CSV table of C-alpha atoms in Angstrom, one decimal:
chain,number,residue,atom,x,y,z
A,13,UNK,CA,13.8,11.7,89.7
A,14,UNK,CA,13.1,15.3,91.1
A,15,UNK,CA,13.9,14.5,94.7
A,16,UNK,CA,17.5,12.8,93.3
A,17,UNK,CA,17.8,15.8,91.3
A,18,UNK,CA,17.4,17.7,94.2
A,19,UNK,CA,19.8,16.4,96.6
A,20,UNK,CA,22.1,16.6,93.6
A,21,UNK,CA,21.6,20.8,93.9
A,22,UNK,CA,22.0,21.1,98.1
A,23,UNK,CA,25.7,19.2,97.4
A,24,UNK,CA,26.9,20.6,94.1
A,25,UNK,CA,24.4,23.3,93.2
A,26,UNK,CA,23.6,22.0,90.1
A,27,UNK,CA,21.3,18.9,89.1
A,28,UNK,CA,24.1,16.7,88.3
A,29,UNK,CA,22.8,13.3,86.8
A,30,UNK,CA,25.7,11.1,88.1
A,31,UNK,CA,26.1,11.1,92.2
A,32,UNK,CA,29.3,8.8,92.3
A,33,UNK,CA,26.9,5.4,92.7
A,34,UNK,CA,24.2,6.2,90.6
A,35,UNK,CA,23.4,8.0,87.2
A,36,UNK,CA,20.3,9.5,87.2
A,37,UNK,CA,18.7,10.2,83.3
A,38,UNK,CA,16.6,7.9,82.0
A,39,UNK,CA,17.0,8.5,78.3
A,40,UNK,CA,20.0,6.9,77.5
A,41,UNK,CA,21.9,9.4,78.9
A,42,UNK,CA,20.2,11.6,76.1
A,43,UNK,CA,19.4,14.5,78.2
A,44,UNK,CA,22.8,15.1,79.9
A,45,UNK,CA,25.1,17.4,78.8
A,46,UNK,CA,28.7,15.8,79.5
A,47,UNK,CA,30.1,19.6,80.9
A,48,UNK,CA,28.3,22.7,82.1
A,49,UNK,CA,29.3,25.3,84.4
A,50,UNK,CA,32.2,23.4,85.6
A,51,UNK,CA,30.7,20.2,86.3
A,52,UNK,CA,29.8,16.4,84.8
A,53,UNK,CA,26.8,15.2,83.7
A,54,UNK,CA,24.2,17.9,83.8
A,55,UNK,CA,20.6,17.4,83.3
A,56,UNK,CA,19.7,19.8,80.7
A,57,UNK,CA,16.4,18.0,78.8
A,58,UNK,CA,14.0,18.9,81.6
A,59,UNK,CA,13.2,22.9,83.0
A,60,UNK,CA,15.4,23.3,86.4
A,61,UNK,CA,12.7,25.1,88.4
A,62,UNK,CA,10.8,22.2,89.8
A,63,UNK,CA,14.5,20.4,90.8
A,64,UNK,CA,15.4,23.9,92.6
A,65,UNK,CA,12.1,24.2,94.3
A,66,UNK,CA,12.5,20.7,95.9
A,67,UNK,CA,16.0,21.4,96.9
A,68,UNK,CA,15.0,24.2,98.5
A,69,UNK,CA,12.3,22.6,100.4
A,70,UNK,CA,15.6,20.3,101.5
A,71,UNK,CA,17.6,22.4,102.5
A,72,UNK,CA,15.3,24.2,104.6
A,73,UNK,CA,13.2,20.7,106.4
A,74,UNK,CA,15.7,18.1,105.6
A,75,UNK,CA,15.3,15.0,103.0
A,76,UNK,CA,11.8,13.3,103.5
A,77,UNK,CA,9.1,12.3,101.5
A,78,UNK,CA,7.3,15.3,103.0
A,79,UNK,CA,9.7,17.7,101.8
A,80,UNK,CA,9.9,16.9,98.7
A,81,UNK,CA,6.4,17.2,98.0
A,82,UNK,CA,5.7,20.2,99.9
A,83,UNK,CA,6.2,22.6,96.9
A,84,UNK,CA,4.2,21.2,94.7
A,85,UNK,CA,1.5,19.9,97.1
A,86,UNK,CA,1.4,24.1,97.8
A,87,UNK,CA,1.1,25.1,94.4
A,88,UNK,CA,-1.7,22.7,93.9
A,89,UNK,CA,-3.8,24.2,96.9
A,90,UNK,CA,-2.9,27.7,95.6
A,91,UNK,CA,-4.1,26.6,92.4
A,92,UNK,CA,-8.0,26.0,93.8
A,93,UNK,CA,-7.6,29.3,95.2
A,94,UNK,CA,-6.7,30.9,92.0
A,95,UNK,CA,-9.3,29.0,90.1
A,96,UNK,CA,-12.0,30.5,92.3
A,97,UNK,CA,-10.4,34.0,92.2
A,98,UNK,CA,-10.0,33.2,88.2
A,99,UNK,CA,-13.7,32.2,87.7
A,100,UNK,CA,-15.1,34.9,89.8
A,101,UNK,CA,-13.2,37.8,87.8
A,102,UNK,CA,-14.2,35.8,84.4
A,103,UNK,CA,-17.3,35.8,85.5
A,104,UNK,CA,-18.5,37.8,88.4
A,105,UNK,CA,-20.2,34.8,90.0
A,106,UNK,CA,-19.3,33.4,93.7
A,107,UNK,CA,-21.4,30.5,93.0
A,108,UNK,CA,-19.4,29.4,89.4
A,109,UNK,CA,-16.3,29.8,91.1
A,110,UNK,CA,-16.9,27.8,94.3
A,111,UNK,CA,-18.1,25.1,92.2
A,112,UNK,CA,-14.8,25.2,89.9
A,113,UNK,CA,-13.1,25.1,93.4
A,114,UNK,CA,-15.2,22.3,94.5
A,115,UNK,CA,-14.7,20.4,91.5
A,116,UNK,CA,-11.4,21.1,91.1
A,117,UNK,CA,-11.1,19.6,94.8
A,118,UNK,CA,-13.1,16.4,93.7
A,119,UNK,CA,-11.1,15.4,91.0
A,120,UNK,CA,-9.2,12.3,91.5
A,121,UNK,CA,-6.9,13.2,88.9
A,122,UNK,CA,-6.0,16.5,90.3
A,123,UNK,CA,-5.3,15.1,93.9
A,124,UNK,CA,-3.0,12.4,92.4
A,125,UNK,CA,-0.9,15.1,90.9
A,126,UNK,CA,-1.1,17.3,94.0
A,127,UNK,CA,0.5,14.4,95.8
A,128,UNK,CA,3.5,13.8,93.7
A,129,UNK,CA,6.8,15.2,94.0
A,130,UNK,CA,6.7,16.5,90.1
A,131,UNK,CA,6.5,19.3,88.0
A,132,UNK,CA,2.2,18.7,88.1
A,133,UNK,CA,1.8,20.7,91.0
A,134,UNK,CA,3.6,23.7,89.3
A,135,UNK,CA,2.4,23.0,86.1
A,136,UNK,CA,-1.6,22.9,87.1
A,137,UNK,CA,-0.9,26.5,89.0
A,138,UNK,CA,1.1,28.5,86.5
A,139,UNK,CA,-0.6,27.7,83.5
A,140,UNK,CA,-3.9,28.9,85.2
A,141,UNK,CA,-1.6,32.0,86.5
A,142,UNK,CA,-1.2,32.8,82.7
A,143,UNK,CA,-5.2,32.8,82.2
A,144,UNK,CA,-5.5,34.8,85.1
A,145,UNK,CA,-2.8,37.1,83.8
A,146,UNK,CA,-4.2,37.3,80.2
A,147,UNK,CA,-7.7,38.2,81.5
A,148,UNK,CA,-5.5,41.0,83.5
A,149,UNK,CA,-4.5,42.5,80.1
A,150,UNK,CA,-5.5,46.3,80.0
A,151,UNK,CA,-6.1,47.1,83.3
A,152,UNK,CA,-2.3,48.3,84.0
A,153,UNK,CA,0.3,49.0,81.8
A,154,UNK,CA,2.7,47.4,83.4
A,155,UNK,CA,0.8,44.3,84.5
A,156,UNK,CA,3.4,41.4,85.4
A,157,UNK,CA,1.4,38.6,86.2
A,158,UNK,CA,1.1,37.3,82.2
A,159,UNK,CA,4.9,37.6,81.6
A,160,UNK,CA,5.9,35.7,85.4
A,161,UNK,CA,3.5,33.2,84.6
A,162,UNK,CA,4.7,32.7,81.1
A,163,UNK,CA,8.3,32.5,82.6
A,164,UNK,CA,7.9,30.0,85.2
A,165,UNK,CA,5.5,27.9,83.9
A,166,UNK,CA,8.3,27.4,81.1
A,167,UNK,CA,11.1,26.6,83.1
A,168,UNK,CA,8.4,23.9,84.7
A,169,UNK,CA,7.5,22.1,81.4
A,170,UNK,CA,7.8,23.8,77.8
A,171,UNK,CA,4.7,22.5,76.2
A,172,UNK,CA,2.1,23.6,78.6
A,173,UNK,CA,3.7,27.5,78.0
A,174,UNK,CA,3.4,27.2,74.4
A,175,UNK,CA,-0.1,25.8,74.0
A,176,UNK,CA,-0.9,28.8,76.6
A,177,UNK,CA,0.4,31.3,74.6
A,178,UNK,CA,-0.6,30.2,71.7
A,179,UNK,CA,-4.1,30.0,73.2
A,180,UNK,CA,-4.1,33.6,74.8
A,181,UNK,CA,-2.6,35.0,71.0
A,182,UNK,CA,-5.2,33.5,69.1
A,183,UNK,CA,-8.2,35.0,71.4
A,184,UNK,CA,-6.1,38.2,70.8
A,185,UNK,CA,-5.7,37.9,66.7
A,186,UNK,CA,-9.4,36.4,66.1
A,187,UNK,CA,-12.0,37.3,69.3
A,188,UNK,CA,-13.6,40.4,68.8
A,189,UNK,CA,-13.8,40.8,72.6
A,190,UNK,CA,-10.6,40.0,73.3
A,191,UNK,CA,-8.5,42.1,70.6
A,192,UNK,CA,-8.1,44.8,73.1
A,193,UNK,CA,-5.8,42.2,74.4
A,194,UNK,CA,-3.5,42.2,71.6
A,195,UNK,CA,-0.8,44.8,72.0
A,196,UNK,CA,-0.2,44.6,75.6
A,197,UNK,CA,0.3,41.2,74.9
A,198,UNK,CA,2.7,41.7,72.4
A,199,UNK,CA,4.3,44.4,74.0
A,200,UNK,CA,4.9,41.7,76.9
A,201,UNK,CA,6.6,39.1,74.2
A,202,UNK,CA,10.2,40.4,74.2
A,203,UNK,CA,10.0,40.0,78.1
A,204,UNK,CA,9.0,36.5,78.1
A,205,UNK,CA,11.4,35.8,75.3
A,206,UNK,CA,14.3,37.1,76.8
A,207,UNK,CA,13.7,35.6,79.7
A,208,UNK,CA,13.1,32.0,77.6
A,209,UNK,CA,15.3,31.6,74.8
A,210,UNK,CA,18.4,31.1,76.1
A,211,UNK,CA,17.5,27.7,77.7
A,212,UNK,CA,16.6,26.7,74.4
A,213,UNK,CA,19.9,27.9,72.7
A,214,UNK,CA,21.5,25.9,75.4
A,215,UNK,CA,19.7,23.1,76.1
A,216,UNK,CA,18.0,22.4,72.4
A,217,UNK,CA,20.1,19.0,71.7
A,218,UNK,CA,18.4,18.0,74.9
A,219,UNK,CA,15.2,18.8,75.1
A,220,UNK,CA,14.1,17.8,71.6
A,221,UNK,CA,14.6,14.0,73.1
A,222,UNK,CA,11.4,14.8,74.8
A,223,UNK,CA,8.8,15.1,71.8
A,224,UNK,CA,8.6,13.1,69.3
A,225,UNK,CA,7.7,14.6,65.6
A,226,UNK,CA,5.5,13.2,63.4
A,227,UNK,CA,7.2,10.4,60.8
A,228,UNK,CA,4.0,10.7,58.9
A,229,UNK,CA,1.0,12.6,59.0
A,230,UNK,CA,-0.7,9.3,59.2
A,231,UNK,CA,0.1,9.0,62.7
A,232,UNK,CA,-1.5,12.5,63.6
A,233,UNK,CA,-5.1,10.6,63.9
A,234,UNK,CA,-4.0,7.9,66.4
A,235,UNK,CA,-1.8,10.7,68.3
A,236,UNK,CA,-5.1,13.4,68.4
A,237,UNK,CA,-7.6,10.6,69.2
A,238,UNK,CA,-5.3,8.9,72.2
A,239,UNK,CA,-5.5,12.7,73.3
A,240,UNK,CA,-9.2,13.0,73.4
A,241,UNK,CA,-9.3,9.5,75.4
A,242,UNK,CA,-7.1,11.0,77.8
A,243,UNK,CA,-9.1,14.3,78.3
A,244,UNK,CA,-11.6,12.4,79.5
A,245,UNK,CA,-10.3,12.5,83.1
A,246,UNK,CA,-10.9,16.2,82.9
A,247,UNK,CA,-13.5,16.8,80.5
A,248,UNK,CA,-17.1,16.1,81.1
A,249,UNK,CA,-17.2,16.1,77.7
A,250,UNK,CA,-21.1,14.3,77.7
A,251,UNK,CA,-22.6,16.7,80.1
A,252,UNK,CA,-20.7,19.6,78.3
A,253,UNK,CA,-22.6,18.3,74.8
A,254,UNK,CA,-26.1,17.7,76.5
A,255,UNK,CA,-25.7,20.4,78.7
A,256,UNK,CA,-24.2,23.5,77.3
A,257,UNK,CA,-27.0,24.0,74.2
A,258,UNK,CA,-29.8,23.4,76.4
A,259,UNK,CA,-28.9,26.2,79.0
A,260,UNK,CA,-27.2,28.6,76.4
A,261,UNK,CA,-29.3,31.6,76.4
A,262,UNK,CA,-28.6,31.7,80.7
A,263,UNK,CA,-25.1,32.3,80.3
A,264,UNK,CA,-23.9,35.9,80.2
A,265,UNK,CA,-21.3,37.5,77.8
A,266,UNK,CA,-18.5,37.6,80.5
A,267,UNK,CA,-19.4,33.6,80.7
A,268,UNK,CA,-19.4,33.0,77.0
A,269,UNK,CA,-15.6,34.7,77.3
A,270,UNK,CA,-14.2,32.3,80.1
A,271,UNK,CA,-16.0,29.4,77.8
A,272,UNK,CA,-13.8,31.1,74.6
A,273,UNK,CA,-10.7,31.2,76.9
A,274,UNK,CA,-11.5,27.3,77.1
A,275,UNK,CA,-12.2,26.5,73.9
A,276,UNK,CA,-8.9,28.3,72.5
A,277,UNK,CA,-7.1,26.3,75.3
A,278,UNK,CA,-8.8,22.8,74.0
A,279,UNK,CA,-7.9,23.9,70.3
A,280,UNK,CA,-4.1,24.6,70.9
A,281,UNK,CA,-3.6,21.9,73.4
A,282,UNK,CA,-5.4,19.6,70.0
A,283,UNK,CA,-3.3,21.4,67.6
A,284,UNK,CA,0.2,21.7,69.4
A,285,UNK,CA,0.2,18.1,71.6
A,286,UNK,CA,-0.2,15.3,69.1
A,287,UNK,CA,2.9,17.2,66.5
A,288,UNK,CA,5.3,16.6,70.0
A,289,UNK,CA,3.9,13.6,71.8
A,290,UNK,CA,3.7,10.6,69.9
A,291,UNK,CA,0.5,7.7,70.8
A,292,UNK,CA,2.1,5.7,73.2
A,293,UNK,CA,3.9,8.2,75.6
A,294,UNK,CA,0.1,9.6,75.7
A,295,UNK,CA,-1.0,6.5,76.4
A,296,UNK,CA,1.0,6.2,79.3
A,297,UNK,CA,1.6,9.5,80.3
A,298,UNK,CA,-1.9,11.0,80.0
A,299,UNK,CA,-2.6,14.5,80.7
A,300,UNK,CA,1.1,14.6,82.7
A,301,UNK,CA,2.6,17.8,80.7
A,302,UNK,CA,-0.7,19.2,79.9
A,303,UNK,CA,-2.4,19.0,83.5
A,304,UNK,CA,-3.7,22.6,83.2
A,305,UNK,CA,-6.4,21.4,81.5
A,306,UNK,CA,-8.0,20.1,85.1
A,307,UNK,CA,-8.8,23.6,86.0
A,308,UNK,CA,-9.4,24.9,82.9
A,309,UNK,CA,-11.9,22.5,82.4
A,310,UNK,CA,-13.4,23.0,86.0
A,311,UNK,CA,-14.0,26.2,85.3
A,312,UNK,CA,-16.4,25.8,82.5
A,313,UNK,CA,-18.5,23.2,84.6
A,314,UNK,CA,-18.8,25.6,87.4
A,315,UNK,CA,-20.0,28.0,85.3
A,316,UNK,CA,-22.1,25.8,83.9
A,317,UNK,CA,-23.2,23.9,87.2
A,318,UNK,CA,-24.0,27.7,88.5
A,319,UNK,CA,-26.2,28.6,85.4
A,320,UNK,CA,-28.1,25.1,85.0
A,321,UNK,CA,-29.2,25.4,88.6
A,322,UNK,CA,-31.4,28.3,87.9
A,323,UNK,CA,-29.9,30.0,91.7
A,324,UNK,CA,-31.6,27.2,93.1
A,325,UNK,CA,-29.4,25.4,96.3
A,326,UNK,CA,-30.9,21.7,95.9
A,327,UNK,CA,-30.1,22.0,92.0
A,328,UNK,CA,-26.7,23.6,92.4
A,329,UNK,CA,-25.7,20.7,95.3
A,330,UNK,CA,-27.5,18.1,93.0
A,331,UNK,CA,-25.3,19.3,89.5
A,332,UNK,CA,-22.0,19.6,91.8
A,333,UNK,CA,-22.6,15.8,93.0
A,334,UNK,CA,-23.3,14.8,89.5
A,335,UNK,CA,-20.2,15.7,87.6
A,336,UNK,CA,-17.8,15.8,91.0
A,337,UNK,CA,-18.8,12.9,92.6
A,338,UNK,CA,-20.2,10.5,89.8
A,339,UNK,CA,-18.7,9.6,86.4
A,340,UNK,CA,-22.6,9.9,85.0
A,341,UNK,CA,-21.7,12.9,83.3
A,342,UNK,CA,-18.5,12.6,82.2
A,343,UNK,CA,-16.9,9.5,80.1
A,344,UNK,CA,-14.9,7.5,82.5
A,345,UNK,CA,-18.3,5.2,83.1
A,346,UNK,CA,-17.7,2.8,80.5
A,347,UNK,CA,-14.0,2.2,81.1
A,348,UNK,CA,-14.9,1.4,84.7
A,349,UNK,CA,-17.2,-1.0,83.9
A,350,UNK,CA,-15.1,-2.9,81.8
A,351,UNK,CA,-12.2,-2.5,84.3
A,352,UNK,CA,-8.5,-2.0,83.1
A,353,UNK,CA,-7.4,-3.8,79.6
A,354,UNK,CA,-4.3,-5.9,80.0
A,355,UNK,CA,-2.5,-7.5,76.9
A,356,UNK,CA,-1.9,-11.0,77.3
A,357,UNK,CA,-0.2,-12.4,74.3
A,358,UNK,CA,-2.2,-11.5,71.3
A,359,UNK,CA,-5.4,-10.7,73.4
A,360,UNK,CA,-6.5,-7.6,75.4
A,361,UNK,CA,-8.4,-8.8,78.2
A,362,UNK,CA,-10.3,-6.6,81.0
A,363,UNK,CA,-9.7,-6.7,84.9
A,364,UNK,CA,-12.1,-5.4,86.8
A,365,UNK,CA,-10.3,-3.8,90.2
């Protein structure tokens, strides 16, 4: 609905959900707001900025297919960019970040979201602009890059922002190498508020139609374990176990920091995701509002990919083939085997495609 959206915006100038033919929301009409700034029908329950980046992408090429996934397909190749920029500061090593480049290029997931005309493309590239901000911290006062990040990537998709934040605050309050971080975080929290809060004061009725809180805390296991099934497009979570102990002693401090950044990305997304999405929206959704875990996750297996290889070029083109062109070390292998499960009736059956 983001290219209807937009052509909603180049003739009223708002994201109008009803066009004269056809109304737009589907929710029941749940995330519309009847009035706002003097007009009908208003989508409120979804951030504005990826409808106003497509409609401006119209306005200046025309309606097309093209068009309307221009922005996002240009925030997703900015994204690689950053990744290796991100990696290379973390770290300090060319060869971990091309491979979190290369890897990042090489997953399937990622270039299925780089394709579509949604918020993924913006969501993938901010969220790793808030990493790359947080690692900024302390170098310059008045450092930006955390606080626009923050912004944007909120007026994208909420959730994704918060688990960031929360991730960067707990490094902060708990990592002894990161508690330098602390108050020029804080002092950047009024910023991103201000600049935050009054979409929720206005939109709240809305946009709590998109999660769905827990009925029981019985449900939180099916929620948190759906979750970890759907990392799996991400996470090399088997070459991670096997991988990461046996070459622990080559990685560096500065590595061990980007692999803390991860983990207290992995624990927030675990804490924060399952209390708003319920099991079945994950189900079908998957990683959709939490794609920033691709290059998050790339970044860790570059770093890894670059240490296992010893600085040896066979070993480092042998690891990047492994987990970017094979499913040997991550977890997909058993799911393609079996092919897709269908229900029919009472029985899930596979189909092999």
């Amino acid at each position: 609905d983001t290219a209807a959206f937009a052509r909603n915006i180049v003739a009223t100038g708002l994201p109008t959900a009803w066009d004269g033919r056809t109304f737009l929301d589907g929710d029941y009409g749940m995330r519309v707001v009847p009035r706002l700034f003097g007009h009908d029908l208003v989508m409120v329950g979804t951030p504005w900025l990826p409808f106003y980046a497509t409609a401006a992408s119209f306005a200046l090429f025309g309606e097309s297919n093209a068009a309307a996934r221009l922005p996002f397909a240009i925030a997703s190749l900015a994204a690689v960019a950053l990744l290796y920029l991100f990696v290379l500061r973390a770290t300090g090593d060319t060869r971990a970040a091309l491979a979190a480049a290369i890897l990042l290029v090489a997953s399937t997931q990622f270039l299925l979201y780089a394709r579509e005309a949604r918020s993924y493309g913006f969501n993938i590239f901010f969220t790793l602009l808030l990493l790359w901000g947080f690692l900024r911290l302390g170098e310059r006062r008045r450092d930006p890059w955390l606080v626009i990040a923050a912004v944007l990537l909120f007026h994208t998709q909420i959730l994704p922002a918060v688990i960031a934040l929360v991730a960067c605050a707990g490094l902060a309050l708990f990592h002894p190498r990161f508690r330098s971080r602390l108050q020029p975080l804080l002092w950047r929290a009024p910023w991103v508020l201000a600049a935050t809060l009054p979409w929720m004061l206005v939109t709240w009725s809305a946009t709590q139609t998109n999660w769905s809180p827990l009925a029981s805390w019985l449900d939180l296991p099916g929620r948190v374990a759906q979750l970890a099934v759907e990392t799996m497009v991400a996470v090399p979570w088997l070459g991670w176990a096997v991988a990461i102990p046996i070459f622990w002693r080559r990685f560096t401090p500065r590595d061990r920091d980007l692999f803390a950044i991860a983990a207290a990305f992995l624990l927030a997304l675990f804490a924060l995701a399952p209390l708003a999405l319920a099991q079945t929206p994950l189900l079908v959704l998957g990683l959709r509002y939490v794609c920033g875990l691709l290059p998050v996750a790339a970044a860790v297996t570059g770093v890894l990919i670059a240490r296992a290889s010893g600085g040896r070029t066979l070993a480092y083109v042998a690891l990047l083939a492994l987990f970017g062109a094979t499913h040997l070390a991550g977890n997909a292998l058993p799911w393609l085997a079996l092919g897709e499960s269908r229900q029919v009736g009472d029985k899930f059956v596979f189909v092999n495609a």
